[in-house]
Amino acid sequence: MSVEQDIKILLVDDRKEDILSLEVILSTPNYKFEKATSGRDALRILLKEQDFAIILIDVQMPMLDGLETAQLIRESEKLRHIPIIFLTANIDRPNNVFKGYQAGAVDFMIKPVVPEIIKAKVAVFAELYRKSQELLAQKQSLSTLNMELEKRSEELIRSNKDLEKFAYVASHDMQEPLRTIISYIELIQRKINDDAQDVEKYMDFVVGASYRMRDLINGLLEYSRADREEKPFTQVNCNDVVKEVLANLNTSISENKAVVQAGTLPQITASYMQIQQLFQNLVSNAIKFKGNKEPQVSIAYKKIEGYHLFSIADNGIGIEQEYKERIFEIFKRLHPIGEYMGVGIGLAICKKIVERHKGKIWVESVPEKGSTFYFTISEAV
Ligand code: ADP
């Protein structure tokens, strides 16, 4: 990638006519000249601009001469890399030449300069500058690439860990109903001619465990699909979503004598199916974990900067502080099987859905008083 870029050259001479003649000699379309008529003037310019490819400086100037100016330039961290060519009429004073090299001169030219020679010298430095700029740009794009790669590999490590954990928990949790099924089937085999009553009881366990296994597998499938739904996002009216959710949960609402109220909800850009699933999981949990009171559930909404913020509050059993984050992990349940139905996938799915909508989900809760689940959905999904 070679873009023809401007080469900035600083010309420093107290004699304007000398500057002009240098400009004429060096005139090339991509050379851009800055001119200073004293050492001070040159330093003032260098305070503002540091991207010069080369400085051509007259040695004999009143006040701050070329050598002193060069010394000051060399003392500055930002400027010391800029090559300097001294222009002098004074070749017969070798002492001057020596002092010039100490001050950091790259080269000397005797006035009046030979146009061909100065042109060639400047061209070499211009090329050097171009090359170093190219290297710098390459270094920058390499380090951006490196950062990108590092980020990717961190993501990969994380997703690998998630996958490992997922596989472990999935196989671990599915062992449990499978063990129940196997042991009762074995008991049934032994009892089949003996005691019909026991057989019936064992069959119930087998059927129960099989349903549990089916729920686990379905839950797992849903979970793995939650961030992969192909359908594009559409305009979703959340009032309609909640109406549908309440209709779906009608039986559970009336069986538990639950009261669910919802404020006015917005229209958002989202996946209709997933937003419905999100509300359904949260409202059904709010009813399920009711403790000994009749469930009171309220759904509310607030617009915050860049996000829609929803909340689902209940007056149920609540959640201990230490579990507030872990309940969003897959298969995390806080109660023994049988006390509350469920396989512990609902909230993990909620989390995936919310993250797919560039939002967050969290809970605030007081044990035995109730919980409020909050989630945000980004306006810019
Ligand atoms: P499931 O409901 O199938 O057990 P979830 O992933 O939906 O799984 O919830 C995980 C756990 O979080 C539940 O087992 C329960 O212990 C706790 N939990 C979820 N919602 C509530 C709630 N509204 N009140 C109290 N605890 C809750």
PDB file of N, CA and C in Angstrom, residues 7-9 11 22 25-28 31 33 53-57 82-88 91 97 101 105-130:
ATOM      1  N   ILE A   7       5.513  15.381   1.755  1.00  0.00           N
ATOM      2  CA  ILE A   7       6.762  15.368   2.516  1.00  0.00           C
ATOM      3  C   ILE A   7       6.966  16.793   3.007  1.00  0.00           C
ATOM      4  N   LYS A   8       6.937  16.966   4.310  1.00  0.00           N
ATOM      5  CA  LYS A   8       7.074  18.327   4.842  1.00  0.00           C
ATOM      6  C   LYS A   8       8.536  18.654   5.136  1.00  0.00           C
ATOM      7  N   ILE A   9       8.959  19.811   4.622  1.00  0.00           N
ATOM      8  CA  ILE A   9      10.354  20.222   4.805  1.00  0.00           C
ATOM      9  C   ILE A   9      10.371  21.601   5.455  1.00  0.00           C
ATOM     10  N   LEU A  11      12.420  24.927   6.131  1.00  0.00           N
ATOM     11  CA  LEU A  11      13.569  25.702   5.661  1.00  0.00           C
ATOM     12  C   LEU A  11      13.813  26.845   6.646  1.00  0.00           C
ATOM     13  N   LEU A  22      16.073  28.026  -2.347  1.00  0.00           N
ATOM     14  CA  LEU A  22      15.974  26.606  -1.964  1.00  0.00           C
ATOM     15  C   LEU A  22      14.641  26.018  -2.425  1.00  0.00           C
ATOM     16  N   ILE A  25      14.758  25.395  -6.112  1.00  0.00           N
ATOM     17  CA  ILE A  25      15.604  24.241  -6.454  1.00  0.00           C
ATOM     18  C   ILE A  25      14.882  22.925  -6.132  1.00  0.00           C
ATOM     19  N   LEU A  26      14.285  22.909  -4.933  1.00  0.00           N
ATOM     20  CA  LEU A  26      13.720  21.629  -4.465  1.00  0.00           C
ATOM     21  C   LEU A  26      12.298  21.380  -4.971  1.00  0.00           C
ATOM     22  N   SER A  27      11.717  22.380  -5.597  1.00  0.00           N
ATOM     23  CA  SER A  27      10.301  22.296  -5.951  1.00  0.00           C
ATOM     24  C   SER A  27       9.918  20.956  -6.612  1.00  0.00           C
ATOM     25  N   THR A  28       9.069  20.228  -5.921  1.00  0.00           N
ATOM     26  CA  THR A  28       8.568  18.912  -6.353  1.00  0.00           C
ATOM     27  C   THR A  28       7.120  18.864  -5.888  1.00  0.00           C
ATOM     28  N   TYR A  31       6.421  17.879  -2.215  1.00  0.00           N
ATOM     29  CA  TYR A  31       7.157  18.531  -1.123  1.00  0.00           C
ATOM     30  C   TYR A  31       6.363  19.742  -0.664  1.00  0.00           C
ATOM     31  N   PHE A  33       6.619  23.050   1.861  1.00  0.00           N
ATOM     32  CA  PHE A  33       7.642  23.779   2.626  1.00  0.00           C
ATOM     33  C   PHE A  33       7.018  24.637   3.709  1.00  0.00           C
ATOM     34  N   ALA A  53       9.856  15.836   7.472  1.00  0.00           N
ATOM     35  CA  ALA A  53      10.733  14.768   6.991  1.00  0.00           C
ATOM     36  C   ALA A  53      12.180  15.212   7.118  1.00  0.00           C
ATOM     37  N   ILE A  54      12.405  16.526   7.082  1.00  0.00           N
ATOM     38  CA  ILE A  54      13.772  17.028   7.096  1.00  0.00           C
ATOM     39  C   ILE A  54      13.772  18.525   7.437  1.00  0.00           C
ATOM     40  N   ILE A  55      14.869  18.971   8.062  1.00  0.00           N
ATOM     41  CA  ILE A  55      15.023  20.406   8.342  1.00  0.00           C
ATOM     42  C   ILE A  55      16.310  20.876   7.658  1.00  0.00           C
ATOM     43  N   LEU A  56      16.197  21.948   6.870  1.00  0.00           N
ATOM     44  CA  LEU A  56      17.388  22.558   6.256  1.00  0.00           C
ATOM     45  C   LEU A  56      17.622  23.858   6.998  1.00  0.00           C
ATOM     46  N   ILE A  57      18.800  24.004   7.583  1.00  0.00           N
ATOM     47  CA  ILE A  57      18.979  25.156   8.456  1.00  0.00           C
ATOM     48  C   ILE A  57      20.308  25.885   8.179  1.00  0.00           C
ATOM     49  N   ILE A  82      14.202  13.996  13.600  1.00  0.00           N
ATOM     50  CA  ILE A  82      14.123  14.676  12.296  1.00  0.00           C
ATOM     51  C   ILE A  82      15.543  14.995  11.803  1.00  0.00           C
ATOM     52  N   PRO A  83      15.887  14.495  10.618  1.00  0.00           N
ATOM     53  CA  PRO A  83      17.232  14.772  10.105  1.00  0.00           C
ATOM     54  C   PRO A  83      17.423  16.263   9.806  1.00  0.00           C
ATOM     55  N   ILE A  84      18.631  16.751  10.090  1.00  0.00           N
ATOM     56  CA  ILE A  84      18.923  18.171   9.870  1.00  0.00           C
ATOM     57  C   ILE A  84      20.086  18.292   8.883  1.00  0.00           C
ATOM     58  N   ILE A  85      19.950  19.152   7.899  1.00  0.00           N
ATOM     59  CA  ILE A  85      21.084  19.476   7.027  1.00  0.00           C
ATOM     60  C   ILE A  85      21.461  20.935   7.283  1.00  0.00           C
ATOM     61  N   PHE A  86      22.717  21.159   7.652  1.00  0.00           N
ATOM     62  CA  PHE A  86      23.200  22.525   7.855  1.00  0.00           C
ATOM     63  C   PHE A  86      23.650  23.120   6.526  1.00  0.00           C
ATOM     64  N   LEU A  87      23.309  24.375   6.354  1.00  0.00           N
ATOM     65  CA  LEU A  87      23.800  25.094   5.170  1.00  0.00           C
ATOM     66  C   LEU A  87      24.766  26.151   5.680  1.00  0.00           C
ATOM     67  N   THR A  88      25.979  26.128   5.169  1.00  0.00           N
ATOM     68  CA  THR A  88      26.955  27.075   5.672  1.00  0.00           C
ATOM     69  C   THR A  88      27.883  27.596   4.578  1.00  0.00           C
ATOM     70  N   ILE A  91      32.928  26.641   5.214  1.00  0.00           N
ATOM     71  CA  ILE A  91      33.598  25.345   5.210  1.00  0.00           C
ATOM     72  C   ILE A  91      35.043  25.420   5.696  1.00  0.00           C
ATOM     73  N   VAL A  97      32.142  22.730  11.629  1.00  0.00           N
ATOM     74  CA  VAL A  97      31.634  21.450  11.130  1.00  0.00           C
ATOM     75  C   VAL A  97      31.545  20.474  12.290  1.00  0.00           C
ATOM     76  N   TYR A 101      28.171  18.517  13.882  1.00  0.00           N
ATOM     77  CA  TYR A 101      27.919  17.085  14.050  1.00  0.00           C
ATOM     78  C   TYR A 101      27.539  16.758  15.479  1.00  0.00           C
ATOM     79  N   ALA A 105      23.817  17.114  13.466  1.00  0.00           N
ATOM     80  CA  ALA A 105      23.621  17.302  12.029  1.00  0.00           C
ATOM     81  C   ALA A 105      23.693  15.966  11.316  1.00  0.00           C
ATOM     82  N   VAL A 106      22.961  15.857  10.294  1.00  0.00           N
ATOM     83  CA  VAL A 106      23.061  14.651   9.487  1.00  0.00           C
ATOM     84  C   VAL A 106      23.993  14.944   8.330  1.00  0.00           C
ATOM     85  N   ASP A 107      23.977  16.214   7.888  1.00  0.00           N
ATOM     86  CA  ASP A 107      24.826  16.538   6.745  1.00  0.00           C
ATOM     87  C   ASP A 107      25.119  18.033   6.697  1.00  0.00           C
ATOM     88  N   PHE A 108      26.101  18.339   5.927  1.00  0.00           N
ATOM     89  CA  PHE A 108      26.505  19.726   5.702  1.00  0.00           C
ATOM     90  C   PHE A 108      26.465  20.036   4.222  1.00  0.00           C
ATOM     91  N   MET A 109      26.077  21.255   3.889  1.00  0.00           N
ATOM     92  CA  MET A 109      26.166  21.679   2.497  1.00  0.00           C
ATOM     93  C   MET A 109      26.746  23.084   2.493  1.00  0.00           C
ATOM     94  N   ILE A 110      27.597  23.313   1.543  1.00  0.00           N
ATOM     95  CA  ILE A 110      28.236  24.620   1.483  1.00  0.00           C
ATOM     96  C   ILE A 110      27.456  25.530   0.541  1.00  0.00           C
ATOM     97  N   LYS A 111      27.241  26.723   1.048  1.00  0.00           N
ATOM     98  CA  LYS A 111      26.541  27.724   0.235  1.00  0.00           C
ATOM     99  C   LYS A 111      27.517  28.369  -0.745  1.00  0.00           C
ATOM    100  N   PRO A 112      27.158  28.736  -1.918  1.00  0.00           N
ATOM    101  CA  PRO A 112      25.868  28.441  -2.521  1.00  0.00           C
ATOM    102  C   PRO A 112      25.752  26.954  -2.871  1.00  0.00           C
ATOM    103  N   VAL A 113      24.578  26.411  -2.607  1.00  0.00           N
ATOM    104  CA  VAL A 113      24.414  24.965  -2.783  1.00  0.00           C
ATOM    105  C   VAL A 113      24.383  24.582  -4.261  1.00  0.00           C
ATOM    106  N   VAL A 114      24.862  23.374  -4.535  1.00  0.00           N
ATOM    107  CA  VAL A 114      24.771  22.860  -5.909  1.00  0.00           C
ATOM    108  C   VAL A 114      23.405  22.188  -6.032  1.00  0.00           C
ATOM    109  N   PRO A 115      22.556  22.742  -6.901  1.00  0.00           N
ATOM    110  CA  PRO A 115      21.169  22.256  -6.941  1.00  0.00           C
ATOM    111  C   PRO A 115      21.056  20.734  -7.046  1.00  0.00           C
ATOM    112  N   GLU A 116      21.820  20.113  -7.935  1.00  0.00           N
ATOM    113  CA  GLU A 116      21.683  18.671  -8.147  1.00  0.00           C
ATOM    114  C   GLU A 116      21.994  17.885  -6.858  1.00  0.00           C
ATOM    115  N   ILE A 117      23.016  18.372  -6.145  1.00  0.00           N
ATOM    116  CA  ILE A 117      23.427  17.644  -4.939  1.00  0.00           C
ATOM    117  C   ILE A 117      22.372  17.774  -3.838  1.00  0.00           C
ATOM    118  N   ILE A 118      21.919  18.986  -3.607  1.00  0.00           N
ATOM    119  CA  ILE A 118      20.935  19.154  -2.521  1.00  0.00           C
ATOM    120  C   ILE A 118      19.617  18.439  -2.857  1.00  0.00           C
ATOM    121  N   LYS A 119      19.274  18.458  -4.140  1.00  0.00           N
ATOM    122  CA  LYS A 119      18.042  17.746  -4.545  1.00  0.00           C
ATOM    123  C   LYS A 119      18.162  16.250  -4.241  1.00  0.00           C
ATOM    124  N   ALA A 120      19.335  15.705  -4.597  1.00  0.00           N
ATOM    125  CA  ALA A 120      19.551  14.266  -4.375  1.00  0.00           C
ATOM    126  C   ALA A 120      19.527  13.940  -2.879  1.00  0.00           C
ATOM    127  N   LYS A 121      20.181  14.789  -2.076  1.00  0.00           N
ATOM    128  CA  LYS A 121      20.230  14.527  -0.626  1.00  0.00           C
ATOM    129  C   LYS A 121      18.826  14.560  -0.017  1.00  0.00           C
ATOM    130  N   VAL A 122      18.089  15.615  -0.380  1.00  0.00           N
ATOM    131  CA  VAL A 122      16.739  15.746   0.175  1.00  0.00           C
ATOM    132  C   VAL A 122      15.870  14.563  -0.255  1.00  0.00           C
ATOM    133  N   ALA A 123      16.075  14.131  -1.510  1.00  0.00           N
ATOM    134  CA  ALA A 123      15.276  12.997  -2.008  1.00  0.00           C
ATOM    135  C   ALA A 123      15.550  11.743  -1.179  1.00  0.00           C
ATOM    136  N   VAL A 124      16.807  11.544  -0.779  1.00  0.00           N
ATOM    137  CA  VAL A 124      17.135  10.369   0.029  1.00  0.00           C
ATOM    138  C   VAL A 124      16.402  10.420   1.373  1.00  0.00           C
ATOM    139  N   PHE A 125      16.433  11.610   2.002  1.00  0.00           N
ATOM    140  CA  PHE A 125      15.747  11.722   3.293  1.00  0.00           C
ATOM    141  C   PHE A 125      14.230  11.610   3.150  1.00  0.00           C
ATOM    142  N   ALA A 126      13.717  12.153   2.036  1.00  0.00           N
ATOM    143  CA  ALA A 126      12.271  12.055   1.794  1.00  0.00           C
ATOM    144  C   ALA A 126      11.873  10.586   1.685  1.00  0.00           C
ATOM    145  N   GLU A 127      12.678   9.810   1.000  1.00  0.00           N
ATOM    146  CA  GLU A 127      12.399   8.393   0.808  1.00  0.00           C
ATOM    147  C   GLU A 127      12.470   7.657   2.162  1.00  0.00           C
ATOM    148  N   LEU A 128      13.470   8.029   2.932  1.00  0.00           N
ATOM    149  CA  LEU A 128      13.626   7.438   4.272  1.00  0.00           C
ATOM    150  C   LEU A 128      12.389   7.698   5.126  1.00  0.00           C
ATOM    151  N   TYR A 129      11.932   8.954   5.049  1.00  0.00           N
ATOM    152  CA  TYR A 129      10.754   9.358   5.818  1.00  0.00           C
ATOM    153  C   TYR A 129       9.537   8.543   5.377  1.00  0.00           C
ATOM    154  N   ARG A 130       9.360   8.443   4.050  1.00  0.00           N
ATOM    155  CA  ARG A 130       8.222   7.693   3.509  1.00  0.00           C
ATOM    156  C   ARG A 130       8.257   6.251   4.010  1.00  0.00           C
TER     157      ARG A 130
END
